Structure formats: structure tokens, C-alpha cells
Coordinates of C-alpha atoms in Angstrom, one line a residue:
X2 CA 0.0 -0.1 0.1
X3 CA 2.7 2.7 0.8
X4 CA 4.6 1.6 -2.6
X5 CA 1.2 2.0 -4.1
X6 CA 0.8 5.6 -2.4
X7 CA 4.6 6.6 -2.7
X8 CA 4.0 5.1 -6.9
X9 CA 1.6 8.2 -7.5
X10 CA 2.7 10.7 -5.8
X11 CA 5.4 10.6 -8.0
X12 CA 3.4 9.9 -10.9
X13 CA 1.3 13.5 -9.5
X14 CA 4.3 15.1 -9.4
X15 CA 5.0 14.1 -12.5
X16 CA 2.8 14.9 -14.2
X17 CA 2.6 18.1 -12.7
X18 CA 5.2 19.4 -13.9
X19 CA 5.1 17.8 -17.3
X20 CA 1.7 19.2 -17.3
X21 CA 3.6 22.9 -16.1
X22 CA 5.7 22.0 -19.2
X23 CA 3.5 21.9 -21.7
X24 CA 0.5 25.0 -21.0
X25 CA 4.2 26.9 -21.1
X26 CA 4.6 25.8 -24.6
X27 CA 1.1 26.6 -25.6
X28 CA 1.6 29.7 -24.6
X29 CA 4.1 30.4 -26.7
X30 CA 2.3 28.4 -29.5
X31 CA -0.8 30.7 -28.6
X32 CA 1.8 33.9 -28.6
X33 CA 2.6 32.8 -32.5
X34 CA 6.3 32.4 -31.2
X35 CA 8.8 32.9 -34.0
X36 CA 10.6 29.8 -33.7
X37 CA 12.2 27.5 -36.0
X38 CA 12.2 23.4 -35.1
X39 CA 15.6 22.1 -36.6
X40 CA 14.1 18.9 -35.6
X41 CA 12.2 16.9 -32.6
X42 CA 14.1 18.7 -30.1
X43 CA 16.4 21.6 -31.7
X44 CA 14.7 25.3 -31.8
X45 CA 15.9 28.6 -33.2
X46 CA 13.4 31.1 -31.7
X47 CA 13.1 34.5 -30.3
X48 CA 12.0 33.5 -26.4
X49 CA 8.9 35.4 -24.5
X50 CA 10.7 35.3 -21.4
X51 CA 13.7 36.7 -22.6
X52 CA 12.1 38.8 -24.2
X53 CA 10.9 40.7 -20.7
X54 CA 13.7 39.9 -19.1
X55 CA 15.6 42.5 -21.8
X56 CA 13.2 44.7 -20.7
X57 CA 12.8 44.5 -17.3
X58 CA 17.0 44.9 -17.6
X59 CA 16.7 48.0 -19.9
X60 CA 14.4 50.1 -17.9
X61 CA 16.6 49.1 -15.4
X62 CA 19.7 50.8 -17.2
X63 CA 21.7 47.2 -15.7
X64 CA 24.7 46.2 -18.7
X65 CA 27.5 44.1 -18.4
X66 CA 30.5 47.0 -19.4
X67 CA 30.6 47.2 -22.8
X68 CA 27.1 45.1 -23.8
X69 CA 24.6 47.7 -23.7
X70 CA 22.2 47.1 -26.3
X71 CA 22.0 48.1 -29.7
X72 CA 20.6 51.2 -31.0
X73 CA 18.4 49.4 -33.2
X74 CA 14.6 50.5 -34.6
X75 CA 13.6 47.3 -32.6
X76 CA 15.0 48.3 -28.8
X77 CA 13.3 51.9 -30.1
X78 CA 9.6 50.0 -30.2
X79 CA 10.5 48.5 -26.7
X80 CA 11.3 52.1 -24.5
X81 CA 8.0 53.7 -26.7
X82 CA 6.1 50.3 -25.6
X83 CA 6.8 49.9 -21.6
X84 CA 9.2 53.1 -21.1
X85 CA 6.0 54.7 -18.7
X86 CA 6.5 51.7 -16.5
X87 CA 10.2 52.1 -15.6
X88 CA 8.5 52.4 -11.7
X89 CA 7.6 49.4 -11.2
X90 CA 8.0 46.8 -8.7
X91 CA 9.8 44.6 -11.0
X92 CA 12.4 46.8 -12.5
X93 CA 13.4 47.7 -9.2
X94 CA 14.3 44.6 -7.5
X95 CA 15.6 43.4 -10.4
X96 CA 17.8 45.9 -9.8
X97 CA 19.1 45.4 -6.4
X98 CA 19.3 42.3 -7.5
X99 CA 21.8 42.7 -10.1
X100 CA 23.6 45.2 -8.9
X101 CA 24.2 42.5 -5.8
X102 CA 25.5 40.0 -8.2
X103 CA 22.6 37.8 -9.4
X104 CA 23.6 39.2 -12.9
X105 CA 25.2 37.9 -16.3
X106 CA 23.8 34.5 -17.0
X107 CA 21.9 33.6 -13.2
X108 CA 18.9 36.2 -14.8
X109 CA 18.2 33.7 -17.5
X110 CA 18.8 30.8 -15.7
X111 CA 15.9 31.5 -14.1
X112 CA 14.2 32.7 -16.4
X113 CA 14.5 28.9 -18.3
X114 CA 13.2 27.7 -15.1
X115 CA 9.2 29.8 -15.8
X116 CA 6.7 29.2 -17.9
X117 CA 5.6 31.7 -20.3
X118 CA 4.2 35.3 -19.6
X119 CA 1.7 36.4 -18.8
X120 CA 1.5 33.9 -16.0
X121 CA 5.1 33.9 -14.9
X122 CA 5.3 30.4 -12.4
X123 CA 8.1 28.8 -11.4
X124 CA 7.5 25.0 -13.5
X125 CA 11.6 24.0 -12.4
X126 CA 14.3 24.6 -9.8
X127 CA 16.2 27.2 -10.7
X128 CA 20.8 25.3 -10.2
X129 CA 21.4 26.2 -6.5
X130 CA 24.8 27.6 -7.3
X131 CA 22.8 30.0 -9.1
X132 CA 20.4 30.9 -6.7
X133 CA 22.6 31.7 -4.0
X134 CA 24.2 34.1 -6.5
X135 CA 20.0 36.5 -5.3
X136 CA 20.0 38.5 -1.9
X137 CA 17.5 35.6 -0.8
X138 CA 15.0 33.5 -2.2
X139 CA 12.2 35.7 -0.6
X140 CA 13.6 38.2 -3.1
X141 CA 13.8 35.9 -5.6
X142 CA 9.5 35.4 -5.2
X143 CA 8.7 38.7 -4.5
X144 CA 10.3 39.6 -8.2
X145 CA 9.4 36.7 -10.2
X146 CA 5.8 37.3 -8.6
X147 CA 6.3 41.4 -9.3
X148 CA 7.7 40.1 -13.1
X149 CA 4.2 37.7 -13.8
X150 CA 2.9 41.5 -12.3
X151 CA 4.7 43.6 -15.1
X152 CA 3.5 41.0 -17.7
X153 CA -0.2 42.0 -17.0
X154 CA -0.3 45.3 -16.6
X155 CA 2.0 46.3 -19.4
X156 CA 0.2 43.9 -21.8
X157 CA 3.1 42.1 -22.7
X158 CA 1.9 39.4 -25.3
X159 CA 0.5 42.3 -27.4
X160 CA 3.7 43.7 -28.2
X161 CA 5.4 40.4 -28.3
X162 CA 2.7 39.1 -31.5
X163 CA 3.1 42.8 -32.7
X164 CA 6.9 42.3 -33.5
X165 CA 6.0 38.7 -34.7
X166 CA 7.1 39.1 -38.2
X167 CA 11.1 40.8 -36.9
X168 CA 10.7 37.7 -35.3
X169 CA 10.6 35.7 -37.9
X170 CA 13.0 37.8 -40.3
X171 CA 16.3 36.9 -37.5
X172 CA 15.8 33.8 -36.7
X173 CA 14.9 32.7 -40.6
X174 CA 18.3 34.4 -41.3
X175 CA 20.6 32.6 -38.3
X176 CA 19.4 29.5 -39.1
X177 CA 20.4 29.5 -43.3
X178 CA 23.2 30.7 -41.9
X179 CA 25.0 27.5 -41.2
X180 CA 23.8 23.2 -40.2
X181 CA 23.2 23.8 -36.4
X182 CA 22.1 20.8 -36.6
X183 CA 25.5 19.0 -37.3
X184 CA 26.9 21.5 -34.5
X185 CA 25.5 20.1 -31.8
X186 CA 25.9 16.0 -33.2
X187 CA 29.7 16.5 -33.3
X188 CA 29.1 18.4 -29.6
X189 CA 27.7 14.8 -28.3
X190 CA 30.1 12.7 -30.2
X191 CA 32.7 14.1 -28.0
X192 CA 31.1 14.4 -25.2
X193 CA 29.5 11.1 -26.3
X194 CA 25.4 11.7 -24.1
X195 CA 22.6 14.0 -25.7
X196 CA 20.6 16.2 -23.7
X197 CA 17.4 16.0 -23.8
X198 CA 17.0 19.2 -26.0
X199 CA 19.1 22.4 -26.6
X200 CA 17.7 25.5 -28.1
X201 CA 19.2 27.9 -29.4
X202 CA 17.3 31.9 -27.9
X203 CA 18.6 34.5 -30.0
X204 CA 17.8 38.2 -27.7
X205 CA 18.6 41.4 -30.1
X206 CA 18.0 43.4 -26.7
X207 CA 19.8 41.7 -23.7
X208 CA 23.0 42.1 -24.2
X209 CA 25.9 42.8 -27.3
X210 CA 27.7 39.5 -28.6
X211 CA 28.6 36.2 -26.9
X212 CA 26.4 34.4 -24.5
X213 CA 25.2 32.6 -21.7
X214 CA 25.2 28.9 -21.7
X215 CA 21.9 28.0 -19.0
X216 CA 19.6 25.0 -18.6
X217 CA 16.8 23.2 -16.8
X218 CA 16.2 19.6 -16.2
X219 CA 14.2 17.9 -18.4
X220 CA 11.5 15.3 -16.8
X221 CA 13.5 12.4 -19.0
X222 CA 17.0 13.2 -16.2
X223 CA 18.5 15.2 -18.7
X224 CA 18.8 18.9 -19.7
X225 CA 16.5 21.0 -21.6
X226 CA 19.8 23.3 -22.7
X227 CA 20.1 26.8 -24.1
X228 CA 22.5 28.9 -26.1
X229 CA 20.7 32.7 -25.2
X230 CA 22.9 35.0 -27.3
X231 CA 22.9 38.7 -28.7
X232 CA 24.4 39.9 -31.9
X233 CA 27.8 40.9 -33.5
X234 CA 26.2 43.8 -35.4
X235 CA 23.1 46.3 -35.7
X236 CA 22.0 49.4 -37.7
X237 CA 19.0 51.5 -37.2
X238 CA 16.4 48.9 -39.0
X239 CA 19.4 45.8 -39.1
X240 CA 20.6 43.2 -36.5
X241 CA 23.4 40.8 -37.0
X242 CA 23.3 37.0 -34.9
X243 CA 26.6 36.7 -36.7
X244 CA 28.4 34.4 -39.4
X245 CA 28.7 30.6 -39.6
X246 CA 32.2 30.9 -37.6
X247 CA 29.9 33.4 -34.5
X248 CA 27.6 30.8 -35.1
X249 CA 29.7 27.3 -34.1
X250 CA 32.0 28.7 -32.0
X251 CA 29.0 29.9 -29.9
X252 CA 27.0 26.5 -30.5
X253 CA 29.9 23.9 -29.4
X254 CA 30.7 27.2 -26.2
X255 CA 27.0 27.7 -24.8
X256 CA 25.3 24.5 -25.4
X257 CA 29.3 22.6 -23.3
X258 CA 28.9 24.1 -19.6
X259 CA 26.0 21.9 -19.4
X260 CA 28.2 19.1 -20.3
X261 CA 30.9 20.4 -18.9
X262 CA 29.6 22.3 -15.1
X263 CA 27.5 20.0 -14.0
X264 CA 30.4 17.2 -13.7
X265 CA 33.1 20.0 -12.7
X266 CA 30.4 21.3 -9.7
X267 CA 30.6 17.1 -8.7
X268 CA 34.4 17.2 -8.1
X269 CA 34.2 20.8 -6.9
X270 CA 35.7 19.8 -3.7
X271 CA 39.0 18.8 -5.5
X272 CA 39.1 21.2 -8.0
X273 CA 39.1 23.6 -5.5
X274 CA 42.0 22.2 -4.1
X275 CA 44.0 24.3 -6.9
X276 CA 42.4 27.1 -6.7
X277 CA 46.5 28.6 -6.6
X278 CA 46.8 28.1 -10.2
X279 CA 43.6 31.3 -9.6
X280 CA 45.7 34.0 -8.7
X281 CA 48.1 34.4 -12.0
X282 CA 45.4 35.0 -14.2
X283 CA 42.6 37.0 -11.9
X284 CA 42.9 40.2 -12.8
X285 CA 42.2 38.9 -16.4
X286 CA 39.3 36.1 -15.5
X287 CA 37.1 39.1 -13.1
X288 CA 37.3 41.8 -16.6
X289 CA 35.7 39.4 -18.0
X290 CA 33.4 38.5 -14.6
X291 CA 34.9 34.9 -14.0
X292 CA 35.2 35.7 -10.5
X293 CA 35.8 32.7 -9.2
X294 CA 38.0 29.8 -9.6
X295 CA 35.3 26.7 -10.9
X296 CA 34.1 28.9 -13.0
X297 CA 37.5 29.4 -14.3
X298 CA 38.0 25.9 -14.9
X299 CA 34.5 25.5 -16.5
X300 CA 36.3 28.0 -19.1
X301 CA 38.9 26.7 -19.6
X302 CA 38.0 23.4 -20.4
X303 CA 35.6 24.8 -23.4
X304 CA 37.7 26.9 -24.2
X305 CA 39.7 23.9 -24.6
X306 CA 37.5 21.3 -25.5
X307 CA 36.1 24.0 -28.5
X308 CA 39.4 24.5 -29.4
X309 CA 40.5 20.4 -30.6
X310 CA 36.6 21.0 -32.0
X311 CA 38.3 23.1 -34.4
X312 CA 41.0 21.0 -35.3
X313 CA 39.1 17.7 -35.9
X314 CA 36.3 19.9 -37.7
X315 CA 38.3 22.3 -39.8
X316 CA 41.8 22.8 -40.0
X317 CA 44.9 22.6 -37.4
X318 CA 46.2 26.4 -38.7
X319 CA 42.1 27.4 -37.1
X320 CA 42.7 25.1 -34.5
X321 CA 46.5 27.4 -33.6
X322 CA 44.6 30.3 -34.2
X323 CA 42.0 29.2 -31.6
X324 CA 44.3 28.3 -28.9
X325 CA 46.3 32.2 -29.2
X326 CA 43.3 33.6 -29.7
X327 CA 42.5 32.0 -25.7
X328 CA 45.9 32.8 -24.3
X329 CA 45.3 36.7 -25.4
X330 CA 42.6 37.0 -23.1
X331 CA 44.2 35.1 -20.4
X332 CA 43.6 31.9 -20.3
X333 CA 46.7 29.8 -20.2
X334 CA 45.5 27.0 -19.3
X335 CA 44.4 26.1 -22.1
X336 CA 46.9 25.7 -24.0
X337 CA 48.5 22.5 -22.0
X338 CA 44.1 21.4 -21.3
X339 CA 44.5 21.3 -25.0
X340 CA 47.7 18.9 -25.2
X341 CA 45.7 16.0 -22.7
X342 CA 42.3 16.0 -24.1
X343 CA 44.3 14.8 -27.4
X344 CA 44.6 11.7 -25.0
X345 CA 40.7 11.7 -24.5
X346 CA 40.6 11.7 -28.2
X347 CA 43.1 9.2 -28.5
X348 CA 41.0 6.3 -26.4
X349 CA 38.0 6.2 -26.9
X350 CA 37.1 2.9 -26.6
X351 CA 38.5 3.2 -22.9
X352 CA 36.9 6.9 -22.1
X353 CA 33.4 6.3 -23.9
X354 CA 31.9 9.1 -21.6
X355 CA 34.1 13.5 -20.9
X356 CA 32.9 12.4 -17.5
X357 CA 34.8 9.3 -17.4
X358 CA 38.0 11.1 -18.6
X359 CA 37.5 14.5 -16.1
X360 CA 40.2 12.2 -13.6
X361 CA 43.2 13.4 -16.8
X362 CA 41.2 17.3 -15.3
X363 CA 41.9 17.5 -12.0
X364 CA 45.1 15.9 -12.4
X365 CA 46.6 18.9 -14.6
X366 CA 46.2 20.5 -12.6
X367 CA 46.9 19.3 -9.6
X368 CA 50.0 19.1 -11.4
X369 CA 50.3 22.7 -12.7
X370 CA 49.3 23.5 -9.1
X371 CA 52.9 22.2 -8.1
X372 CA 54.9 23.4 -10.6
X373 CA 56.7 26.6 -10.9
X374 CA 55.3 28.1 -14.4
X375 CA 57.2 31.1 -14.2
X376 CA 55.8 34.6 -15.8
X377 CA 57.0 33.2 -19.6
X378 CA 53.9 31.1 -18.9
X379 CA 52.2 33.3 -18.7
X380 CA 53.3 36.2 -21.7
X381 CA 51.6 36.5 -25.1
X382 CA 54.0 36.5 -27.9
X383 CA 52.2 39.1 -29.7
X384 CA 53.2 39.0 -33.4
X385 CA 52.3 34.8 -33.2
X386 CA 48.7 35.7 -32.1
X387 CA 47.4 38.6 -33.1
X388 CA 44.1 40.1 -32.7
X389 CA 43.4 43.3 -30.7
X390 CA 42.4 41.9 -26.9
X391 CA 45.7 39.8 -27.2
X392 CA 47.4 43.6 -27.9
X393 CA 47.0 45.0 -24.1
X394 CA 49.4 43.1 -21.6
X395 CA 46.7 40.9 -19.8
X396 CA 47.6 41.7 -16.3
X397 CA 47.8 45.5 -17.7
X398 CA 51.5 46.4 -16.4
X399 CA 53.3 47.0 -18.3
X400 CA 50.3 49.2 -20.4
X401 CA 51.0 53.1 -21.5
X402 CA 48.5 55.4 -23.5
X403 CA 49.3 57.8 -26.0
X404 CA 47.6 61.0 -26.6
X405 CA 47.8 63.0 -29.4
X406 CA 49.1 67.1 -29.9
X407 CA 48.7 67.6 -34.1
X408 CA 45.5 67.5 -35.0
X409 CA 44.1 70.1 -37.0
X410 CA 41.1 70.7 -34.6
X411 CA 42.0 72.2 -32.0
X412 CA 39.1 71.5 -30.0
X413 CA 38.5 68.2 -31.0
X414 CA 41.6 67.4 -29.9
X415 CA 40.8 68.5 -26.0
X416 CA 37.8 66.6 -26.0
X417 CA 39.9 63.4 -27.4
X418 CA 41.5 63.9 -24.7
X419 CA 39.5 64.0 -21.6
X420 CA 37.5 61.5 -23.2
X421 CA 41.1 59.4 -23.1
X422 CA 41.2 60.5 -19.7
X423 CA 38.5 58.7 -18.9
X424 CA 38.5 56.3 -20.8
X425 CA 42.7 55.4 -18.4
X426 CA 40.3 55.4 -15.4
X427 CA 37.5 53.0 -16.4
X428 CA 40.4 50.6 -17.6
X429 CA 44.0 50.5 -16.9
X430 CA 44.6 53.3 -13.5
X431 CA 47.7 52.3 -13.4
X432 CA 48.5 52.7 -17.2
X433 CA 50.5 56.0 -17.8
X434 CA 49.2 58.4 -20.1
X435 CA 52.3 60.3 -22.8
X436 CA 52.1 62.5 -25.0
X437 CA 53.2 61.5 -28.2
X438 CA 55.8 63.6 -28.6
X439 CA 57.7 62.3 -25.3
X440 CA 56.5 58.5 -26.8
X441 CA 58.6 58.6 -29.0
X442 CA 61.4 59.6 -26.9
X443 CA 61.1 56.8 -24.4
X444 CA 62.5 53.3 -25.7
X445 CA 58.6 51.6 -25.3
X446 CA 60.1 47.7 -25.8
X447 CA 58.8 46.7 -22.9
X448 CA 55.9 47.9 -22.5
X449 CA 52.4 47.0 -24.9
X450 CA 50.8 50.5 -26.3
X451 CA 47.7 51.4 -26.7
X452 CA 47.9 54.7 -29.3
X453 CA 44.6 57.3 -29.8
X454 CA 44.4 59.7 -33.1
X455 CA 44.5 60.4 -36.9
X456 CA 47.3 59.1 -38.6
X457 CA 48.4 62.9 -39.1
X458 CA 47.4 63.7 -35.5
X459 CA 49.8 61.5 -33.5
X460 CA 53.0 62.2 -34.4
X461 CA 53.7 58.5 -33.4
X462 CA 51.3 57.4 -34.5
X463 CA 52.2 59.8 -38.0
X464 CA 56.0 57.7 -38.6
X465 CA 54.3 54.6 -37.7
X466 CA 51.7 54.1 -39.3
X467 CA 53.3 53.6 -43.2
X468 CA 53.9 49.8 -42.1
X469 CA 50.2 49.2 -41.5
X470 CA 47.9 48.0 -45.1
X471 CA 45.4 50.2 -44.9
X472 CA 45.2 53.6 -47.1
X473 CA 43.2 57.1 -45.6
X474 CA 41.1 59.5 -48.9
X475 CA 39.3 62.0 -47.6
X476 CA 36.1 59.7 -47.6
X477 CA 37.5 56.2 -47.8
X478 CA 39.6 53.5 -45.9
X479 CA 40.4 51.3 -48.1
X480 CA 41.5 47.6 -46.7
X481 CA 40.7 45.0 -48.2
X482 CA 38.2 47.0 -50.8
X483 CA 36.6 50.6 -50.2
X484 CA 34.6 51.6 -48.0
X485 CA 32.8 54.9 -47.8
X486 CA 31.4 56.0 -44.7
X487 CA 30.2 59.5 -42.6
X488 CA 32.5 58.5 -39.8
X489 CA 34.2 56.1 -40.8
X490 CA 36.7 54.8 -38.0
X491 CA 39.7 52.0 -37.9
X492 CA 40.8 49.9 -35.4
X493 CA 43.7 47.3 -35.4
X494 CA 46.4 45.5 -34.0
X495 CA 49.5 45.7 -34.1
X496 CA 53.1 44.9 -33.4
X497 CA 54.8 46.6 -31.3
X498 CA 57.8 48.4 -34.0
X499 CA 60.9 48.1 -30.9
X500 CA 59.6 45.0 -30.0
X501 CA 57.1 42.4 -32.2
X502 CA 56.5 40.5 -28.6
X503 CA 54.6 43.3 -27.3
X504 CA 51.3 44.6 -29.1
X505 CA 49.8 47.9 -29.9
X506 CA 45.8 48.4 -30.1
X507 CA 45.7 51.9 -32.6
X508 CA 42.5 53.6 -31.9
X509 CA 42.1 56.0 -35.3
X510 CA 39.3 57.7 -37.2
X511 CA 39.2 60.0 -41.1
X512 CA 38.1 62.4 -38.5
X513 CA 39.8 63.4 -34.8
X514 CA 36.4 64.4 -33.7
X515 CA 34.8 60.5 -34.3
X516 CA 37.3 59.0 -32.5
X517 CA 35.7 59.8 -29.3
X518 CA 34.1 57.0 -27.7
X519 CA 35.5 55.1 -31.1
X520 CA 36.2 51.9 -27.8
X521 CA 32.4 51.7 -28.4
X522 CA 32.6 49.8 -31.7
X523 CA 32.2 46.1 -31.6
X524 CA 36.0 44.8 -31.6
X525 CA 38.6 42.1 -29.3
X526 CA 38.5 38.9 -31.4
X527 CA 40.0 40.3 -34.7
X528 CA 43.2 41.9 -36.0
X529 CA 41.3 45.2 -37.8
X530 CA 37.6 46.5 -37.7
X531 CA 36.7 49.3 -39.9
X532 CA 33.0 51.0 -38.7
X533 CA 30.5 53.9 -39.6
X534 CA 29.8 55.8 -36.7
X535 CA 28.6 52.8 -34.3
X536 CA 28.3 50.1 -37.4
X537 CA 30.6 47.3 -37.9
X538 CA 32.0 47.5 -41.2
X539 CA 34.4 44.9 -41.9
X540 CA 36.2 42.8 -38.9
X541 CA 39.0 39.8 -40.1
X542 CA 42.3 39.3 -39.2
X543 CA 45.5 39.8 -41.4
X544 CA 47.9 36.9 -43.3
X545 CA 51.0 36.4 -40.9
X546 CA 54.4 35.9 -42.0
X547 CA 56.2 36.4 -38.7
X548 CA 56.3 40.4 -38.0
X549 CA 55.2 40.8 -42.1
X550 CA 50.9 41.5 -42.0
X551 CA 49.4 41.5 -45.0
X552 CA 45.5 42.3 -46.0
X553 CA 43.7 38.6 -46.7
X554 CA 42.7 39.1 -50.5

């Protein structure tokens, strides 16, 4: 009798969860959501829950550094429709949560555990570690309650339905760029396991570029996994979530979190025995919001696996570029991890699942923590690595910022110098700021440089700019081809002329006035970017033969 009663209770509980999930799905269908089913367990969509979160986030003015939404017509529609509700309690509580550490991926984790608007309620458990980032369970529950109230009072689903054509367009464009099903198949083969479902959620105003890998428990004991992704670039009436290569890397990376993170959680105690490895890279990791060793471990493992998938699926050259890129971001343990993963790949009969190989990962971290790695382990050879991100010293200790003194427009020059001072205070507080004339007198071979000014307005740049394979004219920038615009800007990385192992970041433009706030242009992963205002016209990498860099034709 007891066994029957227990079975009945379990059945009712499971039926309730299933019914809730089914009801949530029905709510989406009723809303006419922009969802493309790639196959039975893979979808690309704009999800009402994530759009609701995006609206709340915008009204609260909460954005990760460098990830304020692009100024699009859709963003204007959001403001026009929801701005009068800025004082709603849901907005106030979200601001409290966000500024207390419930940020980055945490809100997205919460949203996929909820039912669809307008009836916002829990239909799944929130991951324990994510939940602990909230101020308290009381505050989190209050936020969910107020979120439902906000959804009803604003008639959120009316707004969502009104923009369905826009959502349909961006989901169709995204899916057309690559074979997403194949990308998922590559992941499942590598990890030796599958998940319940794979969901790519396009979030046009949640953040710029990159994404969040989040998950929810599924009834079959696996996870429903999500890649919540922001756009790479946007104009007023257009938005781009990346090309095939960008989509590939992000799908592999964000879905990998749902394979790797749970395994790391099971091995948390041992992993944290080697937390001394965090200290040498702490500054670089914190700047990217990886504020503890366990999170840092997950990022290293996932980035190493993504690099190895690049080797297996693309080319050895692309693999080496991927490893160099990760090292440029401060992920110096990626390289030894990649070497270790080759052992996993060569012994799949022994290691049928990645989880079976994980003890080898912990053994590697144990070994690294016992060795004196020395300072050279944590320094990139810039001429080999390239990219704007790699040009700046990861620790920031060697950076010098160089200002212009020879701009024709003296008013624009004065404003630019004020901006440079603010830039230095915000990003590189320890970095000395030198005038171009002073910089030309100094030995800078041990420094990474950040240079602002037009090619003629900055004297240091005037001396060195002709080596860069780009031409400026009155209204165009010529690189692989000619680019025209009203506010043309150019950002590039280049080897330090006094020491190619060190890098230079150059922020320049046709007009001095267009250099102010140039860091708002999306840049970093590539060697160069051409933009018209904030709109990226092209980005790419140079062809590198030692220190001889040229534009790929």
C-alpha cells in the first residue's frame, strides 16, 4: 500500500511538471512565437521569457560592461511601449538583484525555469549555485511574482505578437547561415552523451555579442539546454547574430556549459584544492566576470574543447589560431588542456564519455599547481597571436596610453584627450598617459601601447602608420576593398615597432572628432575593424608571416 501511495505521489508530481511545461509550450504557440524547429529536439527562437527579461533589464539600466544594447528601431519600440512602467516593482527588484551579484547568466537561468508570460511561475528548479547568487529566496520569489504582474499590466504578450514578423525574420536569417543540427551532433559525439533538447534563443536587446549557456532539468533526467545569444552588430533597421563561424563557436561553447559544468560541480572539492592557479590570471578573469576559480575552470575546459573541435572539424591552422586567441584573453591553461584532450580523443574505447576522463583534468590542475610555471608561461608572443584583445598586456602592468598633440581640429583634440583620460581611469588605472612627442623619446620595447589620434594628428602614429596595410582618403578607408561612410573609424592591433612580442592597439579615424567614444565599436576578437560610427563594416585578421602582416585578399 505504501509503495502504491508513493508511486501515485511521484506520478502526480511528474504529471504536474509535465503539464506545466506543456502549458508553457501552449502559451508560446498561442502567442505565435518565432520558433523554428530544426528537428524534434533542436529549436531556434525568440523566447517571450527572455524578451521580458530584456525589457526589465533595459528599464533598470543594468548592462554588463560593453554590452549595452545596439540602438535599433526595435529598441526604440521597446522604450516607446514600456518606458512609462519604469517605476514598476519588478524593475526595482531586478536592479537590487543585479547589483548584488545576480547578473550575467543568472537571470537567464532563472527565466528558463519559469512558465511563459503572462502567467509567470516556477515550473522547474533553479540551479542551486545560481539561486545562491540572489540576495535571498524571498527576494527572488518576490521578483518572479512582480514579473508576472509587470507582464499583465503592460500586456507584454500584445507587444510580443506585434513584433512577430521581426522575430520571424531574424530566426530565419540565423538558421540559414549554417547547419546547426550538425554542430550539435559534433558536441554529442565528443562528450559521448546527449541532452533532452537544444534551444538557441536569439535575444536582440539582452546584450551585445556572446551569450549565456543555461539549462533546466528535463523529465528524462537530462537537461533542456539553452544558448541565449546576443547580436554581433546592428544598424537602425538591421541586426546580425554572426556568420557561420561565429555561430559555430558560440553553439559549441554555450551548449558545452551544460555538459561540463555539472561534472565540475561533482568534482568541486578537488578542483578547488588547486585554486592557487587563479591568482596569476585573476585580473584578466575578473574583467571578463569570471570571479572564482571553479567558474574559471569551466571556461578553460570549454574553450579547450572548442579549440580541439576546431582542430577535428576545421583545420590545424584554425585550431592554433583558436588557442592563441584564448591565451590572448588570459586563458593560459587552455594550451596544456588541449594537449591533454588529445589523449581523450585517442582513447575513446577507454573513455566513452567525457565524464570518465575528468579525473585526468583534475590531475593536470594538480600538476600545474605544484610547478613553478614562471612569468613566461603567462605572456603572449603578440606577433604570433595577433588580435586586438591580445595587443594589451593581460595583466595591464605594462600598458602605456599615447595621446595626440597635432590634430588640426584643436577643439576635437581637447575633447579627445579628456575622453582618453576617462578611458584610462575606467579600464587601465595604472597605465601612464603620454603625449605622442614624449612617447617618441622613450624606449617602449617592454610596453604594450594604446594609441589614439588620426594618422597625422598623433606624431607617434604618423611615424609608424605607413607600415599598416590600410589607406585613408578624404571619405574612405581602403583595406581589402574601399569602405565609405560619414563617420569612418579604424581600430587595429599591430606589433610594437620596438619589440614585436608586444602589441599596439590603435584607435583612429578620418576625423579626430570621430575617435571620441570609439571603444563603443564592437572589437577585440579580430586584428582590425572598420566602422561607420558604431556600425561595423568589416572585421578580420591579417595574413601573418612572422612580423610581415598583410591584408587577406
